[in-house]
Amino acid sequence: MPTIHREPRFAYDDLVDLVEGQLRVVELTAVNGEIGGPGERLWLTEPAHGADVYRLWRKGRGSRTYWAVDRDHPWEALVWLREALAEVLERLTRPGSATQYALEVGREERDLAVLTELETIWLSGLSPLSQLHGPRGADVELNHFLLIPAQAELARASAVRSRMLQQKFGTGPEAAERVASEMGWEPAKAHKTLAAWDEYRRWVREGAAHARDTVPVQRPTGDTGLPDLLAATLMTAACEGETIVPGRPSPLPLPDELACWYVFSRDLGACIAVAVEDVYTPGAEPGQYMHLAPAPMVLEAGWTLRDGLVVSPLPHNGFGVEYDEEAILAGGGRIPADGRETGTASLDDGPAG
């Protein structure tokens, strides 16, 4: 979560005023009541006014703690929120056997209130997509990020049960009859359950083939000194969401160290795939720190080679590089309209069963 305000420049009351006084937000009282410490606050930007989660909390370690306001995109915030709320989500997964529900009357209502706020965060992340592409565009993303993972988890569990039954009853023509008799199932259910192990593996292999056909993979144009797979992973992460023009030469000369990380983006022009210095953390997910930046910006800001990457102190707003329009034009790019779309390839259908 990128910090936007903190002590000692602002006192606690000032930090609250910065959020509630300058932004249109609603407080996430149920979530904050579950995971927040004394004085901590969570807000969500009101619908139609952008989509951000703001968190006022104590950061740092030991005696070096301070109050800070962090800002995050809803889907990024959900990563740490779901981890912090693991116990709540576990109870909601198995409400009929939750000891806490037996011990505490009304606990389920507090958990449902937390879930409602989590759903609101999800929908806030989908709202811009709905505005751009209509309900179907938002539904495709919801399917990709929420429904398919849930379906895949269920399919994996079904595959494990299928393998267990195959080990016990075999896979021959009479296996389904034996399963139906032993388990008290209808023959159709027995056949479907025994087939789930093979069906799941078929779905994974078909999905992998689809990814190889549709997901745009970018590779450095020269030797980076890194293993080929790692270099391609980093380059692909940097180029995500951009339309790359293959074979387009750079309109300006580049040092050899930058040339291998060069690509031409339809919108950004001549670009270098860089690790932004302020957010670069070795071992982190490449999508968190790898970005395309117009080559003139990199040349002006300066750069170093670190861990085989081009690391540059480019301005970063917590979500991406803040582009300089003159640099885009100087590199042969074009200034995109507000709300420029970014695309990701995905399968619309989850696993069978």
CSV table of C-alpha atoms in Angstrom, one decimal:
chain,number,residue,atom,x,y,z
A,1,MET,CA,0.0,0.0,0.0
A,2,PRO,CA,1.6,3.3,-1.0
A,3,THR,CA,1.8,5.9,1.8
A,4,ILE,CA,0.5,9.3,0.8
A,5,HIS,CA,0.5,11.1,4.2
A,6,ARG,CA,2.4,10.4,7.5
A,7,GLU,CA,3.7,11.7,10.7
A,8,PRO,CA,5.6,13.8,11.7
A,9,ARG,CA,4.4,16.2,9.0
A,10,PHE,CA,0.8,15.6,9.9
A,11,ALA,CA,-0.7,14.7,13.3
A,12,TYR,CA,-3.4,12.1,13.7
A,13,ASP,CA,-6.3,14.5,13.5
A,14,ASP,CA,-4.8,16.1,10.5
A,15,LEU,CA,-4.5,12.7,8.7
A,16,VAL,CA,-8.2,12.1,9.4
A,17,ASP,CA,-9.1,15.5,8.1
A,18,LEU,CA,-7.0,15.0,4.9
A,19,VAL,CA,-9.1,11.9,4.0
A,20,GLU,CA,-12.6,12.9,5.3
A,21,GLY,CA,-12.3,16.6,4.6
A,22,GLN,CA,-10.8,16.4,1.1
A,23,LEU,CA,-12.2,13.1,-0.3
A,24,ARG,CA,-15.7,11.7,-0.7
A,25,VAL,CA,-15.3,8.5,1.3
A,26,VAL,CA,-17.3,6.1,3.5
A,27,GLU,CA,-15.8,4.3,6.4
A,28,LEU,CA,-15.5,0.6,6.4
A,29,THR,CA,-16.7,0.2,9.9
A,30,ALA,CA,-17.3,-3.6,9.9
A,31,VAL,CA,-13.9,-4.5,8.4
A,32,ASN,CA,-12.1,-2.0,10.6
A,33,GLY,CA,-13.9,-3.3,13.7
A,34,GLU,CA,-12.6,-6.8,12.9
A,35,ILE,CA,-8.9,-6.1,12.1
A,36,GLY,CA,-8.2,-2.5,13.1
A,37,GLY,CA,-6.2,-1.4,16.2
A,38,PRO,CA,-7.1,1.5,18.4
A,39,GLY,CA,-7.5,4.6,16.3
A,40,GLU,CA,-7.1,2.9,13.0
A,41,ARG,CA,-9.6,3.7,10.2
A,42,LEU,CA,-10.5,2.3,6.8
A,43,TRP,CA,-12.3,4.2,4.1
A,44,LEU,CA,-13.5,3.5,0.6
A,45,THR,CA,-14.0,6.2,-2.0
A,46,GLU,CA,-17.7,6.6,-2.8
A,47,PRO,CA,-18.9,5.1,-6.0
A,48,ALA,CA,-18.7,7.4,-9.0
A,49,HIS,CA,-15.8,9.2,-7.4
A,50,GLY,CA,-13.0,6.8,-8.3
A,51,ALA,CA,-12.1,3.6,-6.6
A,52,ASP,CA,-9.5,3.7,-3.8
A,53,VAL,CA,-9.1,2.2,-0.3
A,54,TYR,CA,-7.6,4.5,2.3
A,55,ARG,CA,-6.1,3.1,5.5
A,56,LEU,CA,-5.0,5.1,8.5
A,57,TRP,CA,-2.9,2.9,10.7
A,58,ARG,CA,0.3,2.6,12.7
A,59,LYS,CA,3.3,1.6,10.6
A,60,GLY,CA,6.9,0.8,11.4
A,61,ARG,CA,8.4,-1.5,14.0
A,62,GLY,CA,9.1,-1.2,17.7
A,63,SER,CA,9.7,2.3,18.9
A,64,ARG,CA,9.9,3.5,15.2
A,65,THR,CA,6.2,3.6,14.6
A,66,TYR,CA,4.1,6.4,13.2
A,67,TRP,CA,0.6,7.2,11.9
A,68,ALA,CA,0.3,7.0,8.1
A,69,VAL,CA,-2.4,7.1,5.5
A,70,ASP,CA,-2.0,4.6,2.7
A,71,ARG,CA,-3.9,4.4,-0.5
A,72,ASP,CA,-4.6,1.3,-2.6
A,73,HIS,CA,-6.6,0.1,-5.5
A,74,PRO,CA,-9.6,-2.0,-4.4
A,75,TRP,CA,-8.3,-5.3,-5.9
A,76,GLU,CA,-4.9,-4.7,-4.5
A,77,ALA,CA,-6.4,-4.0,-1.1
A,78,LEU,CA,-8.4,-7.2,-1.2
A,79,VAL,CA,-5.2,-9.2,-1.2
A,80,TRP,CA,-4.2,-8.1,2.3
A,81,LEU,CA,-7.7,-7.7,3.5
A,82,ARG,CA,-8.6,-11.3,2.8
A,83,GLU,CA,-5.4,-12.5,4.6
A,84,ALA,CA,-6.3,-10.3,7.6
A,85,LEU,CA,-9.9,-11.5,7.6
A,86,ALA,CA,-9.0,-15.2,7.1
A,87,GLU,CA,-10.9,-16.3,10.3
A,88,VAL,CA,-14.0,-14.5,9.2
A,89,LEU,CA,-13.9,-16.0,5.7
A,90,GLU,CA,-13.3,-19.5,7.2
A,91,ARG,CA,-16.4,-19.2,9.4
A,92,LEU,CA,-18.5,-18.1,6.4
A,93,THR,CA,-17.1,-21.1,4.5
A,94,ARG,CA,-18.4,-23.6,7.1
A,95,PRO,CA,-21.1,-21.8,9.1
A,96,GLY,CA,-22.7,-25.0,10.2
A,97,SER,CA,-19.7,-26.2,12.1
A,98,ALA,CA,-18.2,-22.9,13.3
A,99,THR,CA,-17.5,-23.0,17.0
A,100,GLN,CA,-17.6,-19.2,17.3
A,101,TYR,CA,-21.1,-19.1,16.0
A,102,ALA,CA,-22.2,-21.6,18.6
A,103,LEU,CA,-20.5,-19.6,21.4
A,104,GLU,CA,-21.5,-16.1,20.3
A,105,VAL,CA,-25.0,-15.3,19.2
A,106,GLY,CA,-25.0,-12.6,16.5
A,107,ARG,CA,-21.4,-13.3,15.4
A,108,GLU,CA,-22.7,-14.3,12.0
A,109,GLU,CA,-24.3,-11.0,11.5
A,110,ARG,CA,-21.0,-9.2,12.2
A,111,ASP,CA,-19.3,-11.5,9.7
A,112,LEU,CA,-21.9,-10.9,7.1
A,113,ALA,CA,-21.4,-7.2,7.5
A,114,VAL,CA,-17.7,-7.6,6.9
A,115,LEU,CA,-18.5,-9.7,3.8
A,116,THR,CA,-20.9,-7.0,2.5
A,117,GLU,CA,-18.0,-4.4,2.8
A,118,LEU,CA,-15.6,-6.7,1.0
A,119,GLU,CA,-18.2,-7.2,-1.8
A,120,THR,CA,-18.5,-3.4,-2.0
A,121,ILE,CA,-14.7,-3.1,-2.4
A,122,TRP,CA,-14.9,-5.7,-5.2
A,123,LEU,CA,-17.7,-3.8,-7.0
A,124,SER,CA,-15.8,-0.5,-6.6
A,125,GLY,CA,-12.9,-2.1,-8.5
A,126,LEU,CA,-15.3,-3.2,-11.2
A,127,SER,CA,-17.1,0.1,-11.5
A,128,PRO,CA,-14.7,1.7,-14.0
A,129,LEU,CA,-14.9,-1.3,-16.2
A,130,SER,CA,-18.7,-1.2,-16.2
A,131,GLN,CA,-18.6,2.4,-17.2
A,132,LEU,CA,-16.2,1.7,-20.1
A,133,HIS,CA,-17.6,-1.6,-21.3
A,134,GLY,CA,-21.0,-2.0,-19.8
A,135,PRO,CA,-22.2,-4.8,-17.5
A,136,ARG,CA,-20.6,-7.5,-19.7
A,137,GLY,CA,-17.1,-6.0,-19.4
A,138,ALA,CA,-17.4,-5.9,-15.6
A,139,ASP,CA,-18.8,-9.5,-15.6
A,140,VAL,CA,-15.9,-10.8,-17.6
A,141,GLU,CA,-13.5,-9.4,-15.0
A,142,LEU,CA,-15.5,-10.7,-12.1
A,143,ASN,CA,-15.6,-14.1,-13.7
A,144,HIS,CA,-11.8,-14.0,-14.3
A,145,PHE,CA,-10.8,-12.8,-10.8
A,146,LEU,CA,-13.4,-14.4,-8.6
A,147,LEU,CA,-15.6,-17.0,-10.1
A,148,ILE,CA,-13.0,-19.0,-12.1
A,149,PRO,CA,-10.7,-19.3,-9.1
A,150,ALA,CA,-13.6,-20.6,-7.0
A,151,GLN,CA,-14.6,-23.0,-9.6
A,152,ALA,CA,-11.1,-24.2,-10.0
A,153,GLU,CA,-10.7,-24.8,-6.3
A,154,LEU,CA,-13.9,-26.9,-6.4
A,155,ALA,CA,-12.6,-28.8,-9.4
A,156,ARG,CA,-9.3,-29.6,-7.7
A,157,ALA,CA,-11.2,-31.0,-4.7
A,158,SER,CA,-13.4,-33.1,-7.0
A,159,ALA,CA,-10.3,-34.4,-8.7
A,160,VAL,CA,-8.8,-35.5,-5.4
A,161,ARG,CA,-12.0,-37.4,-4.5
A,162,SER,CA,-12.0,-38.9,-8.0
A,163,ARG,CA,-8.5,-40.2,-7.5
A,164,MET,CA,-9.3,-41.6,-4.1
A,165,LEU,CA,-12.2,-43.5,-5.5
A,166,GLN,CA,-10.2,-44.7,-8.5
A,167,GLN,CA,-7.5,-46.1,-6.2
A,168,LYS,CA,-10.2,-48.0,-4.3
A,169,PHE,CA,-12.5,-49.1,-7.1
A,170,GLY,CA,-10.3,-48.9,-10.2
A,171,THR,CA,-11.2,-47.4,-13.5
A,172,GLY,CA,-12.7,-50.3,-15.4
A,173,PRO,CA,-16.2,-50.7,-16.9
A,174,GLU,CA,-17.7,-51.9,-13.6
A,175,ALA,CA,-16.0,-49.3,-11.4
A,176,ALA,CA,-18.8,-46.8,-11.5
A,177,GLU,CA,-21.3,-49.5,-10.5
A,178,ARG,CA,-19.2,-50.5,-7.5
A,179,VAL,CA,-18.9,-46.9,-6.5
A,180,ALA,CA,-22.6,-46.3,-6.8
A,181,SER,CA,-23.4,-49.4,-4.7
A,182,GLU,CA,-20.8,-48.6,-2.0
A,183,MET,CA,-21.5,-44.9,-1.7
A,184,GLY,CA,-25.3,-45.1,-2.2
A,185,TRP,CA,-25.1,-42.8,-5.3
A,186,GLU,CA,-27.0,-42.8,-8.6
A,187,PRO,CA,-24.9,-44.3,-11.4
A,188,ALA,CA,-24.6,-41.0,-13.2
A,189,LYS,CA,-23.1,-39.3,-10.2
A,190,ALA,CA,-20.6,-42.2,-9.8
A,191,HIS,CA,-19.6,-41.9,-13.5
A,192,LYS,CA,-19.1,-38.2,-13.2
A,193,THR,CA,-17.1,-38.4,-9.9
A,194,LEU,CA,-14.8,-41.1,-11.3
A,195,ALA,CA,-14.1,-38.9,-14.4
A,196,ALA,CA,-13.3,-35.7,-12.5
A,197,TRP,CA,-9.6,-36.5,-12.1
A,198,ASP,CA,-9.1,-36.8,-15.9
A,199,GLU,CA,-11.5,-33.9,-16.7
A,200,TYR,CA,-9.6,-31.5,-14.4
A,201,ARG,CA,-6.3,-32.3,-16.1
A,202,ARG,CA,-7.8,-31.9,-19.5
A,203,TRP,CA,-9.1,-28.5,-18.5
A,204,VAL,CA,-5.7,-27.4,-17.3
A,205,ARG,CA,-4.0,-28.6,-20.5
A,206,GLU,CA,-6.5,-26.9,-22.7
A,207,GLY,CA,-6.2,-23.7,-20.7
A,208,ALA,CA,-2.4,-23.8,-21.0
A,209,ALA,CA,-2.7,-24.1,-24.8
A,210,HIS,CA,-5.1,-21.2,-24.8
A,211,ALA,CA,-2.7,-19.1,-22.8
A,212,ARG,CA,0.1,-19.8,-25.3
A,213,ASP,CA,-2.1,-18.8,-28.1
A,214,THR,CA,-3.6,-15.6,-26.6
A,215,VAL,CA,-1.4,-14.1,-23.8
A,216,PRO,CA,1.0,-11.6,-25.3
A,217,VAL,CA,4.6,-12.6,-24.3
A,218,GLN,CA,7.4,-10.1,-24.7
A,219,ARG,CA,11.1,-10.9,-24.7
A,220,PRO,CA,14.1,-8.6,-24.5
A,221,THR,CA,15.6,-7.9,-27.9
A,222,GLY,CA,19.2,-8.6,-26.8
A,223,ASP,CA,21.2,-10.4,-24.1
A,224,THR,CA,20.3,-9.1,-20.6
A,225,GLY,CA,22.6,-11.4,-18.8
A,226,LEU,CA,19.5,-13.0,-17.1
A,227,PRO,CA,18.1,-16.4,-17.7
A,228,ASP,CA,15.8,-16.4,-20.7
A,229,LEU,CA,12.6,-17.3,-18.8
A,230,LEU,CA,13.3,-14.6,-16.1
A,231,ALA,CA,14.0,-12.0,-18.7
A,232,ALA,CA,10.8,-12.8,-20.6
A,233,THR,CA,8.8,-12.8,-17.4
A,234,LEU,CA,10.1,-9.3,-16.5
A,235,MET,CA,9.6,-7.9,-20.0
A,236,THR,CA,6.1,-9.3,-20.2
A,237,ALA,CA,5.1,-7.8,-16.8
A,238,ALA,CA,6.4,-4.4,-17.9
A,239,CYS,CA,4.4,-4.5,-21.2
A,240,GLU,CA,1.2,-5.7,-19.7
A,241,GLY,CA,-1.8,-3.6,-21.0
A,242,GLU,CA,0.2,-1.9,-23.8
A,243,THR,CA,-0.1,-2.5,-27.5
A,244,ILE,CA,3.4,-3.4,-28.7
A,245,VAL,CA,4.5,-2.7,-32.3
A,246,PRO,CA,7.0,-5.5,-33.2
A,247,GLY,CA,10.1,-4.6,-35.2
A,248,ARG,CA,9.6,-0.8,-34.9
A,249,PRO,CA,13.1,0.7,-34.4
A,250,SER,CA,13.8,3.3,-31.8
A,251,PRO,CA,13.7,6.9,-33.2
A,252,LEU,CA,16.5,7.9,-30.9
A,253,PRO,CA,19.8,6.3,-30.1
A,254,LEU,CA,20.0,4.1,-27.0
A,255,PRO,CA,23.0,2.8,-25.0
A,256,ASP,CA,23.5,-0.9,-25.4
A,257,GLU,CA,22.4,-1.5,-21.8
A,258,LEU,CA,19.0,0.0,-22.6
A,259,ALA,CA,18.7,-1.3,-26.1
A,260,CYS,CA,18.0,-4.9,-25.0
A,261,TRP,CA,15.0,-3.7,-22.9
A,262,TYR,CA,13.6,-1.5,-25.7
A,263,VAL,CA,10.1,-1.9,-27.2
A,264,PHE,CA,7.8,0.4,-29.2
A,265,SER,CA,4.4,1.0,-27.7
A,266,ARG,CA,1.6,2.2,-29.9
A,267,ASP,CA,0.6,4.9,-27.3
A,268,LEU,CA,3.9,5.5,-25.4
A,269,GLY,CA,6.3,5.4,-28.3
A,270,ALA,CA,9.9,4.3,-27.8
A,271,CYS,CA,10.0,2.7,-24.3
A,272,ILE,CA,12.4,1.0,-22.0
A,273,ALA,CA,11.2,-1.8,-19.6
A,274,VAL,CA,12.4,-0.6,-16.2
A,275,ALA,CA,12.2,-1.4,-12.6
A,276,VAL,CA,11.0,1.8,-10.9
A,277,GLU,CA,13.5,2.6,-8.1
A,278,ASP,CA,10.9,3.6,-5.4
A,279,VAL,CA,8.9,0.4,-5.7
A,280,TYR,CA,11.6,-2.1,-6.8
A,281,THR,CA,11.9,-5.0,-4.3
A,282,PRO,CA,14.0,-8.0,-5.4
A,283,GLY,CA,11.9,-11.2,-5.2
A,284,ALA,CA,8.6,-9.3,-5.4
A,285,GLU,CA,6.0,-9.9,-8.1
A,286,PRO,CA,7.4,-8.3,-11.2
A,287,GLY,CA,4.1,-6.6,-12.0
A,288,GLN,CA,4.6,-4.5,-8.8
A,289,TYR,CA,7.7,-2.8,-10.1
A,290,MET,CA,8.2,-3.4,-13.8
A,291,HIS,CA,6.8,-0.7,-16.1
A,292,LEU,CA,7.3,0.7,-19.6
A,293,ALA,CA,8.6,4.2,-19.6
A,294,PRO,CA,9.2,6.5,-22.5
A,295,ALA,CA,12.9,6.3,-23.4
A,296,PRO,CA,13.4,10.1,-23.2
A,297,MET,CA,12.2,10.0,-19.6
A,298,VAL,CA,14.6,7.2,-18.7
A,299,LEU,CA,17.5,9.0,-20.3
A,300,GLU,CA,16.7,12.2,-18.5
A,301,ALA,CA,16.0,10.7,-15.1
A,302,GLY,CA,19.1,8.5,-15.2
A,303,TRP,CA,19.4,4.8,-14.6
A,304,THR,CA,21.6,2.1,-13.2
A,305,LEU,CA,21.9,-1.6,-13.8
A,306,ARG,CA,21.0,-3.7,-10.7
A,307,ASP,CA,20.3,-7.4,-10.6
A,308,GLY,CA,20.4,-7.4,-14.4
A,309,LEU,CA,17.6,-4.8,-14.6
A,310,VAL,CA,17.4,-1.2,-15.7
A,311,VAL,CA,16.5,0.7,-12.5
A,312,SER,CA,15.4,4.3,-12.8
A,313,PRO,CA,14.1,6.9,-10.3
A,314,LEU,CA,11.0,7.7,-12.3
A,315,PRO,CA,8.0,9.4,-10.7
A,316,HIS,CA,5.5,6.7,-9.5
A,317,ASN,CA,2.1,7.4,-8.1
A,318,GLY,CA,1.6,4.1,-6.3
A,319,PHE,CA,-0.1,2.5,-9.4
A,320,GLY,CA,2.3,3.2,-12.2
A,321,VAL,CA,4.7,5.6,-13.8
A,322,GLU,CA,3.6,9.3,-14.1
A,323,TYR,CA,4.3,9.9,-17.8
A,324,ASP,CA,5.7,13.0,-19.2
A,325,GLU,CA,3.7,14.0,-22.3
A,326,GLU,CA,6.7,15.7,-24.0
A,327,ALA,CA,8.7,12.5,-23.6
A,328,ILE,CA,6.0,10.4,-25.1
A,329,LEU,CA,5.8,12.7,-28.2
A,330,ALA,CA,9.6,12.8,-28.4
A,331,GLY,CA,9.7,9.0,-28.6
A,332,GLY,CA,7.1,8.8,-31.4
A,333,GLY,CA,4.1,8.1,-29.2
A,334,ARG,CA,0.7,9.7,-28.9
A,335,ILE,CA,-1.1,11.2,-26.0
A,336,PRO,CA,-3.9,8.8,-25.0
A,337,ALA,CA,-7.3,10.0,-24.2
A,338,ASP,CA,-8.4,9.9,-20.5
A,339,GLY,CA,-9.3,6.4,-19.4
A,340,ARG,CA,-7.2,4.7,-22.0
A,341,GLU,CA,-8.1,1.0,-21.9
A,342,THR,CA,-5.7,-1.7,-20.8
A,343,GLY,CA,-6.4,-5.3,-21.9
A,344,THR,CA,-5.7,-8.7,-20.3
A,345,ALA,CA,-6.3,-12.0,-21.9
A,346,SER,CA,-8.5,-14.4,-19.9
A,347,LEU,CA,-10.6,-17.5,-20.3
A,348,ASP,CA,-14.3,-16.8,-19.7
A,349,ASP,CA,-15.1,-20.3,-18.7
A,350,GLY,CA,-14.0,-22.1,-15.6
A,351,PRO,CA,-13.3,-25.9,-15.2
A,352,ALA,CA,-16.0,-28.4,-16.0
A,353,GLY,CA,-18.1,-29.6,-13.2
